[in-house]
Coordinates of C-alpha atoms and ligand atoms in Angstrom, one line a residue:
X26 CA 133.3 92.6 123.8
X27 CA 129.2 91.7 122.9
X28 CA 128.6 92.4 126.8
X29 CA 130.1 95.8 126.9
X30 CA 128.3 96.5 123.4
X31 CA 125.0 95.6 125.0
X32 CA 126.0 97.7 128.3
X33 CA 126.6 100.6 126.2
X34 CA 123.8 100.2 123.2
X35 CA 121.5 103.2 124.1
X36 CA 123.2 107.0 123.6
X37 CA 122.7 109.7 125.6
X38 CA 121.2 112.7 124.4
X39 CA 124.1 114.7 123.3
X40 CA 125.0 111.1 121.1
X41 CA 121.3 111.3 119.7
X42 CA 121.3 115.2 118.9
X43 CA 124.5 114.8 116.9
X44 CA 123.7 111.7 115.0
X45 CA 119.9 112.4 114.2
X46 CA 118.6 114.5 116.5
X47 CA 115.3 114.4 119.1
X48 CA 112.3 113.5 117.6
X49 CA 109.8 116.4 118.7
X50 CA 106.7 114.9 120.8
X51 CA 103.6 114.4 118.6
X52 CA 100.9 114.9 120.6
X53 CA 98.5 113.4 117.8
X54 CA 95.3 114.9 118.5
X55 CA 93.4 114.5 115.7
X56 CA 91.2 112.2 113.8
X57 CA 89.3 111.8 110.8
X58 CA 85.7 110.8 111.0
X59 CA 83.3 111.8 107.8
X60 CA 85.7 113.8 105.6
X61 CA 86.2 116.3 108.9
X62 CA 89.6 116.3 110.8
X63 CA 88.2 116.8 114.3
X64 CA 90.5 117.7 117.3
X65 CA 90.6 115.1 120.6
X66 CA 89.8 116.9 124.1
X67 CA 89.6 113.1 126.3
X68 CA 91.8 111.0 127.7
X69 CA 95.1 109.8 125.6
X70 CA 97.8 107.1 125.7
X71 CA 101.4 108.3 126.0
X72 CA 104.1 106.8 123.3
X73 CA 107.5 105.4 125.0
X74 CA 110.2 104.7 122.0
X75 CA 112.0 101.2 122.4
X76 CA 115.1 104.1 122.2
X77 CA 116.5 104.5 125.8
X78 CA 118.6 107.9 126.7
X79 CA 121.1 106.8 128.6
X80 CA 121.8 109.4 131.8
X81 CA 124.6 108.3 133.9
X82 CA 123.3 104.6 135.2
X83 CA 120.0 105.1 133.9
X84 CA 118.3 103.9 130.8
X85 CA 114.7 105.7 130.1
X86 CA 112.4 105.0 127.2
X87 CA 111.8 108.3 125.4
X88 CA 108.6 109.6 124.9
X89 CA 107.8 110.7 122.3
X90 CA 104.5 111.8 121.9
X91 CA 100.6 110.8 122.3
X92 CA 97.0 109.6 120.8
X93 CA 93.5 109.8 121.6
X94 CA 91.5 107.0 123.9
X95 CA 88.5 107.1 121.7
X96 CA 85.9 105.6 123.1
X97 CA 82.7 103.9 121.6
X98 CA 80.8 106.9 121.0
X99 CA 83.3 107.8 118.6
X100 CA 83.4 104.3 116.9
X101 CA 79.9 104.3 116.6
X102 CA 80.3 108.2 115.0
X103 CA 83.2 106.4 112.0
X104 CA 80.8 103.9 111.8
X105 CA 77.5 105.8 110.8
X106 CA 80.0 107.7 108.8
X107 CA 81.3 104.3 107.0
X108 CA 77.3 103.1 106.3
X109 CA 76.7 106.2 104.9
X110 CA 79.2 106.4 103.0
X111 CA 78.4 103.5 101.5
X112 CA 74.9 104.1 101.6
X113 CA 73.8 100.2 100.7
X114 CA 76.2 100.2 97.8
X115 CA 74.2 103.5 96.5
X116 CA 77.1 105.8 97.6
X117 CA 78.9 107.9 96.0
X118 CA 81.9 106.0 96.0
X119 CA 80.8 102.3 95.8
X120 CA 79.2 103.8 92.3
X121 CA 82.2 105.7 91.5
X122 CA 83.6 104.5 87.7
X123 CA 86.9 102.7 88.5
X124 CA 88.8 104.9 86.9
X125 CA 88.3 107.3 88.7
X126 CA 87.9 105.4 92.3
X127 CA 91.9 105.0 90.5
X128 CA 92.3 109.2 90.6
X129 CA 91.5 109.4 94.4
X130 CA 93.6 106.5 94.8
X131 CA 96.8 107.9 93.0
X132 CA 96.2 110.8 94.7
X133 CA 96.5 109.5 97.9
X134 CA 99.7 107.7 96.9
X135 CA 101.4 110.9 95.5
X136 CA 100.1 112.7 98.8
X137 CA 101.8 110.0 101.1
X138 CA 104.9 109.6 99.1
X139 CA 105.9 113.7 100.4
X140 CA 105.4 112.2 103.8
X141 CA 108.7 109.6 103.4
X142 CA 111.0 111.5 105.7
X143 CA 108.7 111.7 108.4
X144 CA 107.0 108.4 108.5
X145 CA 110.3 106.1 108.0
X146 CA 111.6 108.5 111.1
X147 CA 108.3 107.4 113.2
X148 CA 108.7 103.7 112.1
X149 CA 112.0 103.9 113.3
X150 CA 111.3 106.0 117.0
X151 CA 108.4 104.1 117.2
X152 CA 108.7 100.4 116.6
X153 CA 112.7 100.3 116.5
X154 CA 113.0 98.9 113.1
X155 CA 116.1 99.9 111.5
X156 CA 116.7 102.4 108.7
X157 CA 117.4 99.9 106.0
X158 CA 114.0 98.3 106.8
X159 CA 111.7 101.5 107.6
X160 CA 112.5 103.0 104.3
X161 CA 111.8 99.1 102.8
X162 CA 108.3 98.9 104.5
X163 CA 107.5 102.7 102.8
X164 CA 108.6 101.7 99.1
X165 CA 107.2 98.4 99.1
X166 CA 104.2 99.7 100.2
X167 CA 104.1 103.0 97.7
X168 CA 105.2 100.6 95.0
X169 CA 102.3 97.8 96.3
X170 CA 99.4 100.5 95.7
X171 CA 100.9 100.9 91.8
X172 CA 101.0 97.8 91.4
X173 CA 97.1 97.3 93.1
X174 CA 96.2 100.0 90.9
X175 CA 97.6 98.1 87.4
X176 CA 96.2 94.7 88.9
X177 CA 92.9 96.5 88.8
X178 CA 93.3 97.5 85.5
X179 CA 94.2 94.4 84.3
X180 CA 90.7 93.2 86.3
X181 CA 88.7 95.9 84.7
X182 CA 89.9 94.9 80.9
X183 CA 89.2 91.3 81.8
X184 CA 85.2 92.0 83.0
X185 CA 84.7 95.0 80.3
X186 CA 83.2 92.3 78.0
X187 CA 80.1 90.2 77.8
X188 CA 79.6 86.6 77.7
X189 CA 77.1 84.4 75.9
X190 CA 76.4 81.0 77.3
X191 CA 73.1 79.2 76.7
X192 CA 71.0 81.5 75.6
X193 CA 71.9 84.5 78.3
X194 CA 73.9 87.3 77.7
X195 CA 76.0 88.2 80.9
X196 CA 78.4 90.9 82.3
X197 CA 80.4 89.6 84.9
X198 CA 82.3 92.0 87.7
X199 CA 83.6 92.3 90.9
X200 CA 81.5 94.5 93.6
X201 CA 82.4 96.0 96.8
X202 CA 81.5 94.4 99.9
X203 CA 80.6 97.3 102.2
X204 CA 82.0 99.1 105.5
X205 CA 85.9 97.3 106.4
X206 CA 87.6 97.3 109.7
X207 CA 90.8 97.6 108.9
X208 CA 93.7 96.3 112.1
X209 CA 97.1 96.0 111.1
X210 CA 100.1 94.7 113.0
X211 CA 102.9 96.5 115.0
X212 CA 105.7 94.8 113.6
X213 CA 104.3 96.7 110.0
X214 CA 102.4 99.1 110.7
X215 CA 102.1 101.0 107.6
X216 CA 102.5 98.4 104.9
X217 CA 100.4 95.6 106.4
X218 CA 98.0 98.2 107.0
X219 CA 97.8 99.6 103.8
X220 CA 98.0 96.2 102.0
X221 CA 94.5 95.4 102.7
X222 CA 92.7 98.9 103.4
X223 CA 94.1 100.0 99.6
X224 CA 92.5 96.8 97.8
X225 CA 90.0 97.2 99.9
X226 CA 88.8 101.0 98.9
X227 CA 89.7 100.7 95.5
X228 CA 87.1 98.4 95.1
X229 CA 84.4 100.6 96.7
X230 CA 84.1 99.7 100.3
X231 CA 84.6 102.2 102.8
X232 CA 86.6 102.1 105.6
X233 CA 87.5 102.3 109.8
X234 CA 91.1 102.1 109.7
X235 CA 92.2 101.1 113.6
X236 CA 96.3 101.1 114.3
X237 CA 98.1 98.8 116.1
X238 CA 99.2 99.7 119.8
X239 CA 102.5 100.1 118.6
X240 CA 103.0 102.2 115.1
X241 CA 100.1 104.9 115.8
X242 CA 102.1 107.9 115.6
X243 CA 103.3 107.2 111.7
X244 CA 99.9 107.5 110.6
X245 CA 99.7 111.0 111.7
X246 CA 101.3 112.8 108.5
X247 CA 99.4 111.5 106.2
X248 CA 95.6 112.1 108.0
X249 CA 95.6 115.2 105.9
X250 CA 96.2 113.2 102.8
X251 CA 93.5 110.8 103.6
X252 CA 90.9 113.9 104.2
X253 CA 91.7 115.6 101.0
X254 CA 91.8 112.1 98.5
X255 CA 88.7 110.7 99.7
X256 CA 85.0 112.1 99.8
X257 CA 83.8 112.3 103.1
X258 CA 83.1 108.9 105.0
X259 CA 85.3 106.6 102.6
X260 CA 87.9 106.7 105.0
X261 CA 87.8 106.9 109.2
X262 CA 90.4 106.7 111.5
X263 CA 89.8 105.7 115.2
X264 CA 92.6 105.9 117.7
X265 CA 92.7 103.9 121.3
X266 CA 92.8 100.8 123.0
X267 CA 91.0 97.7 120.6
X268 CA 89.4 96.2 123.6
X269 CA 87.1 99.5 123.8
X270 CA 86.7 100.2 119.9
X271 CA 86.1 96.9 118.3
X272 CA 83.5 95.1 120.5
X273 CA 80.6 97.9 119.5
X274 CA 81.6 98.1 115.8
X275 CA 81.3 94.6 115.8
X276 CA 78.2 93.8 117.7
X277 CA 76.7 96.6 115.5
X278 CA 76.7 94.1 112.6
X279 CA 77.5 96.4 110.2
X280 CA 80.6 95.7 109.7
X281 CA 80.9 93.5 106.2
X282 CA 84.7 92.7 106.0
X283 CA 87.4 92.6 108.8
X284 CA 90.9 92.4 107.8
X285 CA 92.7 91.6 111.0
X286 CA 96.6 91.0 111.2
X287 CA 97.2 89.9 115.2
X288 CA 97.1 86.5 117.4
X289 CA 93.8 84.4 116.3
X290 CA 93.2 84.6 120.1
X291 CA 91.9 88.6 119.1
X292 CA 90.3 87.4 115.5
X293 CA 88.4 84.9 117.3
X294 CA 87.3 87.3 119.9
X295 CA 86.2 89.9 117.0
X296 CA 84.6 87.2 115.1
X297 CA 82.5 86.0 118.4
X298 CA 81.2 89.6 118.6
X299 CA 79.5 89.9 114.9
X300 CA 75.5 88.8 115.0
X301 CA 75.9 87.2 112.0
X302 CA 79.0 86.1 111.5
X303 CA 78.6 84.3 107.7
X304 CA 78.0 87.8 106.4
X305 CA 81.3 88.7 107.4
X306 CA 84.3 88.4 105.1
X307 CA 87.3 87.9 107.1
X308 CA 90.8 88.1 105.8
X309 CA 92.8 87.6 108.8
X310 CA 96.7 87.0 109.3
X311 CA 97.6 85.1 112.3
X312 CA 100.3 83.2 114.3
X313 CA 102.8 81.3 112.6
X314 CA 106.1 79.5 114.0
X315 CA 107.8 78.8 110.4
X316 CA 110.5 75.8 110.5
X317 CA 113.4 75.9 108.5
X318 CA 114.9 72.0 108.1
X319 CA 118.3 71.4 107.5
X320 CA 119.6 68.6 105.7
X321 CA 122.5 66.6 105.9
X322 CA 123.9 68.0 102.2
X323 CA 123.2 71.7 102.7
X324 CA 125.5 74.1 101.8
X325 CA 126.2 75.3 105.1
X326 CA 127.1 78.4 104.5
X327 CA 123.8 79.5 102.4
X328 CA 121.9 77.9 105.4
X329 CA 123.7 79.7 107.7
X330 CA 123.1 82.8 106.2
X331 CA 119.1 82.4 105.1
X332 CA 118.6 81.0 108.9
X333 CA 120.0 84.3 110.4
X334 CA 118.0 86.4 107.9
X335 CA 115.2 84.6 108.4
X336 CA 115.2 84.3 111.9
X337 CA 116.9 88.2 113.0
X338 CA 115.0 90.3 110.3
X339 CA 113.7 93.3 112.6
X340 CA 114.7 90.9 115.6
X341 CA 112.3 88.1 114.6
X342 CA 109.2 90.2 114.8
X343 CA 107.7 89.3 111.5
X344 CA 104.9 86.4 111.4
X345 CA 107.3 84.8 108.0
X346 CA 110.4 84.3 110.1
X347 CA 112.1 81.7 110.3
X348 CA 111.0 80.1 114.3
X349 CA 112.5 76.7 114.9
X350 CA 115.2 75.1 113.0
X351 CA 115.5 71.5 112.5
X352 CA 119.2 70.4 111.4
X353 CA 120.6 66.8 111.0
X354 CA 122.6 65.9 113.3
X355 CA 125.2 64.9 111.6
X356 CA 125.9 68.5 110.3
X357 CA 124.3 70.0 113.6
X358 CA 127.8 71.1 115.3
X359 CA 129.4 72.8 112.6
X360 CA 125.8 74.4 111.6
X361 CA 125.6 75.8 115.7
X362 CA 129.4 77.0 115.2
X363 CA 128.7 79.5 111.9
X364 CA 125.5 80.3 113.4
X365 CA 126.9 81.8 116.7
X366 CA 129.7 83.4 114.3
X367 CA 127.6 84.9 112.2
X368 CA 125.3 86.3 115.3
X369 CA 128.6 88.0 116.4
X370 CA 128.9 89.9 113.2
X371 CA 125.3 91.5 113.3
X372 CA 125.4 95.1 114.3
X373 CA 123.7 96.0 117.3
X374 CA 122.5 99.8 118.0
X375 CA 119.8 102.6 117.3
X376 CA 117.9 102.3 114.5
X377 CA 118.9 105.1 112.6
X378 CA 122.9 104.0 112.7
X379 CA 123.7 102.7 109.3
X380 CA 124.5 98.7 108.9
X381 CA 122.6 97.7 112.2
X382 CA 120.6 94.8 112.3
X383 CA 119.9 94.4 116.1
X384 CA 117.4 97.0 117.4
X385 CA 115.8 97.4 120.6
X386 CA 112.0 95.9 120.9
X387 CA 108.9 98.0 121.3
X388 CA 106.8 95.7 123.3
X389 CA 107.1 96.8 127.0
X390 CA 107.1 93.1 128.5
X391 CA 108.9 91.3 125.4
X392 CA 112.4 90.8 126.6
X393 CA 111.1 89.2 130.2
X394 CA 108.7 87.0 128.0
X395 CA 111.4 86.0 126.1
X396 CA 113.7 85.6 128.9
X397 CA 111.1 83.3 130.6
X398 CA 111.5 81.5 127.3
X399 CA 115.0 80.9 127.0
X400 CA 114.6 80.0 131.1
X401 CA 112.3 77.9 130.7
X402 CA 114.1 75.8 128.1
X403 CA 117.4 76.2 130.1
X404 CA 116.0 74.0 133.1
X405 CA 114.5 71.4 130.7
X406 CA 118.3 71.0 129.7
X407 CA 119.2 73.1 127.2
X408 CA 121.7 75.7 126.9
X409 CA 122.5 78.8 125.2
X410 CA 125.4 78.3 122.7
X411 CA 126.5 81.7 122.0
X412 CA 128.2 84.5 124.5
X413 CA 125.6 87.3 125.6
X414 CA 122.4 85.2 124.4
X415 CA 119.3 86.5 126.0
X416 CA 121.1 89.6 127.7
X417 CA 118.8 92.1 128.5
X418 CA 119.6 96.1 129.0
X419 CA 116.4 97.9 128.8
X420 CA 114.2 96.7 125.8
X421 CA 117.1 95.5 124.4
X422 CA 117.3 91.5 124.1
X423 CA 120.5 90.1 122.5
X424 CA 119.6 86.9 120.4
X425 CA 120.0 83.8 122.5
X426 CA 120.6 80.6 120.1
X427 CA 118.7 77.7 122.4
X428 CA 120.0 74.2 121.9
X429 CA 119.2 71.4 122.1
X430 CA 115.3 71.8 122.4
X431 CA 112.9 69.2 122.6
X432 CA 109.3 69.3 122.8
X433 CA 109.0 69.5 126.6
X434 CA 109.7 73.1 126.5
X435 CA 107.8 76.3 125.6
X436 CA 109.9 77.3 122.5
X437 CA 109.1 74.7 121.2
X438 CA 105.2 75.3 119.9
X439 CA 105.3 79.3 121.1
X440 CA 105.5 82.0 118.6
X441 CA 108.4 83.7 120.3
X442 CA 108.3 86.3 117.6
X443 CA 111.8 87.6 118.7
X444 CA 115.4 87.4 118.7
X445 CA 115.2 83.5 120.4
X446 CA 116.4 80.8 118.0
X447 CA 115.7 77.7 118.9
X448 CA 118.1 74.4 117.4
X449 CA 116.5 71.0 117.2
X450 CA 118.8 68.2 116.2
X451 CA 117.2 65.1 114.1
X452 CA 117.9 61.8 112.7
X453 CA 115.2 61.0 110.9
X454 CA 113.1 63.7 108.4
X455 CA 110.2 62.0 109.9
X456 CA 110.6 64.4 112.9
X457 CA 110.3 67.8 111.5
X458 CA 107.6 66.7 109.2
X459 CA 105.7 65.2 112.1
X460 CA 106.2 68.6 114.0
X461 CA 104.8 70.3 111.2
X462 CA 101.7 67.7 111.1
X463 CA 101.4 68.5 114.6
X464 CA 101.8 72.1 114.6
X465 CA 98.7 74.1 115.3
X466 CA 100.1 76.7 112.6
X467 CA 100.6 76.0 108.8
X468 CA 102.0 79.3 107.3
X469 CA 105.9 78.5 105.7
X470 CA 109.1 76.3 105.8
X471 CA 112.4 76.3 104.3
X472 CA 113.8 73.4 103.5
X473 CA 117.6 74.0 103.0
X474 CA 119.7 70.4 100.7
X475 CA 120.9 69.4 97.5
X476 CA 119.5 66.2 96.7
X477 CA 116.5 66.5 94.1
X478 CA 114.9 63.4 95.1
X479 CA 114.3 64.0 98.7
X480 CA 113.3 67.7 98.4
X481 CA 110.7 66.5 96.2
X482 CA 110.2 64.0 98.6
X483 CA 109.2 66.3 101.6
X484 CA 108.3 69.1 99.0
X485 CA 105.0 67.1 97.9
X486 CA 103.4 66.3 101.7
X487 CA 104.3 69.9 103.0
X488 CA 102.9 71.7 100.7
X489 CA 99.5 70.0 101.7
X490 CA 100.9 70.8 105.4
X491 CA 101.9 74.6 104.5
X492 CA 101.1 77.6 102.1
X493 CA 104.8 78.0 101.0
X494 CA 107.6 75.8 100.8
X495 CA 111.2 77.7 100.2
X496 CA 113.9 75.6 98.8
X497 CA 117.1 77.2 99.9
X498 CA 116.2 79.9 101.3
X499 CA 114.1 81.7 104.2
X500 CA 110.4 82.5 104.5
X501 CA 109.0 85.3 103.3
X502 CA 106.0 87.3 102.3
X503 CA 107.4 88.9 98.8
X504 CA 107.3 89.2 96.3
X505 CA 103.8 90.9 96.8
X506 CA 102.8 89.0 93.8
X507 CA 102.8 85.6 95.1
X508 CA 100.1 84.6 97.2
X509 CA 100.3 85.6 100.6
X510 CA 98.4 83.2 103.2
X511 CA 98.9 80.0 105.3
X512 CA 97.0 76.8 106.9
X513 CA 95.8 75.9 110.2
X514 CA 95.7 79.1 112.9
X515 CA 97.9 80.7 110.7
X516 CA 95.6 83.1 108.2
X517 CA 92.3 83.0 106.7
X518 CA 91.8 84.4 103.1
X519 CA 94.9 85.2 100.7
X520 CA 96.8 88.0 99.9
X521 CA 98.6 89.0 97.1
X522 CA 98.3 91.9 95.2
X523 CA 95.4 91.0 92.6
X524 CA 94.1 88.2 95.6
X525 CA 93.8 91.2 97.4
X526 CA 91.3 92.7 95.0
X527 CA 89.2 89.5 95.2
X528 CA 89.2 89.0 99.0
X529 CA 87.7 92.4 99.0
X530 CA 84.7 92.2 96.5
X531 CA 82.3 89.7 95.0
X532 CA 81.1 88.6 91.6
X533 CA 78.5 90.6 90.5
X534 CA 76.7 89.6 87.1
X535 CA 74.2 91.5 85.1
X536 CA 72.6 88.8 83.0
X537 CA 69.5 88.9 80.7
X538 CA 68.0 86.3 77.9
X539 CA 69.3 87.0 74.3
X540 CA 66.3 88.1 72.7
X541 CA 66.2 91.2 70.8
X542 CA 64.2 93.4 73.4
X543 CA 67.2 92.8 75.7
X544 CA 69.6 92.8 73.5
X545 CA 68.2 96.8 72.2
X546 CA 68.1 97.4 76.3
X547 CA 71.7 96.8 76.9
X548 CA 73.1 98.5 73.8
X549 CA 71.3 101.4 74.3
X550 CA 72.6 101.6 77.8
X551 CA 76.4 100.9 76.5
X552 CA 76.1 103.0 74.0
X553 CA 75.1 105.8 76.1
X554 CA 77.7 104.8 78.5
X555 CA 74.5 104.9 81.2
X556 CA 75.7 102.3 83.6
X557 CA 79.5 101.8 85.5
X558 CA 79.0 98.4 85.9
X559 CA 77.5 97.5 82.2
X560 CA 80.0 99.0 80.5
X561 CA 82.2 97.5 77.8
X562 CA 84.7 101.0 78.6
X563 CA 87.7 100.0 79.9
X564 CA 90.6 101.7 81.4
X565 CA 94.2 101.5 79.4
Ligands
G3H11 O1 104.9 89.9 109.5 C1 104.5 89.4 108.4 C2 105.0 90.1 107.1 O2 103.9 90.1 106.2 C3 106.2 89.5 106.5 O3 106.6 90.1 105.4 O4 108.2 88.4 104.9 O5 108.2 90.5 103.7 O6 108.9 90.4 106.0 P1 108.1 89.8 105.0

């Protein structure tokens, strides 16, 4: 039954027309550099859907649609722009009062939210991710900037006062850094994106906003919005291959924060390239291969369930999921037997059929990489448990539940970031929490049992090992509230909503000695509301 599903996932184009229709080509030509939408005449880069058509015996990706190869003349162009722009924090918008740096802001927001439709049907064409999950990654991301935009209010109230301390009177704020590069992932292209590039204008920088290789064509609705919120400069968007945009906007110098979301292989490499790399703020999110341990008194069924979750959310491609999973051996067996269960009852298909889980992956190479994976394991002497694991058909990979794996093998310490679950079977919790110790990466773990004293017991040395211990339940990145960051090669800086605003600016302080000259200077300037930064206003 699974094998015939998998032979028969992808439609053919009568199946698509009828159930949502062909998406039309977007032959995305445009870019914004310096307020001005200019049009592309150079080389582009065509856009193959993970979707296959189905014709007979063949499969074919569909294409749908294009973007511009910039190259590093234009860089260099959305970098003057950037500078400019920010003019050595003399700019226009660097200087802006924050409430109204807020306006342009919830302009934007209002702008983007008419473009729903159309960017959760490009997450979907593009990347694969299913409808349930596209529309997800548009709220959370709409509702994010509200809440950014509160969390800066809440900021504001906190610095519109002064303080007295021996003798000298101070106003304490935060400031903008200057020009960010912005690079968010594939696997979300629009809200990982936005998570930093929001916090990041909103507190005065300006901006080169770069998209992933996968997830370029959903930025192309809302370019207009982004010419017509911002003044000219605050915001520039390059398109094309990283390898020929990054190297001169980094070697330039002038580039004050990087907010990278990728494989620290590509952060190092960016970081390398900057003159002086200690004036760079760097807010990177990296690799991660998140265990999830499984005691001997779990509740089973809750594991089960957080596991699959954790591990087959938008087919493993998120850095929190769940990577490796440790379970005791005495419970190891009937864990294996509700797992492959529960893998039967996902829902494989396109990603606009309702109730699917299972999509097919955008990355080109992904399901022979993980194939050599599950290989790889297989001749080290371990087997995969359930029927149709690591089928292939097209860029569609059914999950393949590996067991038992040992360290010998690649899926062991690779981020497989895909539908491959690995089982490891222990005796003694000294084994995952050595693995953990050992692990190159330090972003999450669940730890799924009953017994109080031993989860406090692993509770206290992992969270010295890891940024986030879940008790009962999978890794994750939300709420967008709680920090947001990890250990090791995992991330570098922390995100959460008001984090966000910090990792993005730095204390400022206007300070002065309490004597009555100073003390007529800065109530005159209050008082005549003749500064943005000393300013007791603040914004309700
Ligand atoms: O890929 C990393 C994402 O930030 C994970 O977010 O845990 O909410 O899926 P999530």
């Amino acid at each position: 039954m699974v094998l015939s599903e998998i032979a028969n996932i992808f439609p053919t184009l009568e199946e698509v027309l009828k159930s949502c229709g062909m998406p039309l080509p977007i032959e995305q030509r445009e870019y914004l550099i310096n307020g001005v939408i200019h049009r592309w005449e150079g080389e582009t880069q065509e856009v193959f859907s993970p979707v296959c058509i189905k014709d007979n015996d063949r499969c074919e990706r569909v294409r749908i649609g294009s973007f511009p190869l910039m190259t590093e003349k234009e860089a260099i162009s959305a970098l003057d722009a950037a500078v400019a722009a920010y003019d050595n924090g003399r700019g226009l918008w660097p200087t802006m009062a924050i409430s109204d740096r807020i306006k342009h802001v919830q302009q934007f927001a209002s702008r983007m939210k008419e473009q729903r439709t159309e960017v959760v049907r490009l997450i979907m064409w593009e990347i694969g991710k299913n409808i349930k999950d596209a529309e997800k990654e548009f709220d959370r991301t709409v509702d994010y900037i509200a809440d950014t935009v509160d969390a800066l209010k809440e900021l504001d109230r906190v610095s519109s006062r002064f303080v007295i301390e021996q003798g000298i009177i101070g106003q304490i704020r935060r400031a903008p850094l200057g020009v960010t590069l912005c690079m968010g992932p594939y696997n979300y292209p629009l809200n990982e994106t936005f998570t930093t590039l929001i916090p990041a204008l909103i507190m005065g920088n300006t901006a080169i906003l770069k998209p992933p290789r996968h997830g370029v064509l959903l930025l192309s609705p809302m370019i207009e919005a982004f010419r017509s919120s911002f003044p000219p400069g605050v915001v520039n968007i390059l398109f094309g291959s990283g390898r020929s945009l990054t190297p001169p906007l980094m070697t330039s110098g002038r580039i004050d924060s990087l907010a990278f979301i990728g494989t620290s292989k590509a952060a190092n490499a960016l970081l390398k390239e900057h003159p002086k790399p200690y004036r760079l703020r760097s807010i990177l999110g990296l690799e991660a291969k998140n265990p999830a341990i499984v005691l001997s008194d779990a509740d089973l069924n809750l594991s089960v369930e957080e596991c699959i979750a954790g591990s087959l959310t938008f087919n493993g491609q998120r850095c929190t999921a769940i990577k490796i999973i440790f379970v005791h051996e005495s419970i190891v067996s009937d864990f294996i037997a509700l797992f492959i269960n529960a893998i039967k009852c996902l829902k494989i298909g396109m990603p606009w059929e309702l109730g699917v889980m299972l999509t097919p992956l955008p990355e080109q190479d992904k399901p022979g990489y993980l194939t050599g994976l599950v290989e790889d394991a297989k001749k080290l002497g371990a087997e995969v448990m359930n029927v149709g694991g690591g089928v292939v058909n097209g860029s569609f990979f059914y999950p393949a539940l590996v067991y038992p794996v040992n360290e010998q093998m690649r899926l062991y310490r690779e981020e497989q970031f895909g539908p491959v679950i690995p089982i490891i079977p222990f005796a003694e919790i000294g084994t995952p929490i050595r693995y953990i110790e050992e692990s190159d990466f330090g972003q999450q773990v669940s730890i799924f049992g009953r017994d109080p004293q031993l989860l406090a017991g692993m509770i206290d040395p992992l969270v010295n090992q890891v940024s986030r211990v879940n008790v009962n339940c999978q890794c994750q990145r939300g709420p967008d509230n709680f920090p947001f960051t990890g250990r090791k090669d995992s991330a570098v800086g922390t995100l959460s909503v008001s984090d966000a605003l910090r990792a993005f600016s730095i204390r400022a302080l206007v300070a002065a000695k309490d004597v009555d000259l100073n003390k007529s200077i800065i109530s005159d300037i209050v008082r005549e509301h003749r500064s943005n930064f000393l300013s007791t206003d603040f914004i309700l």
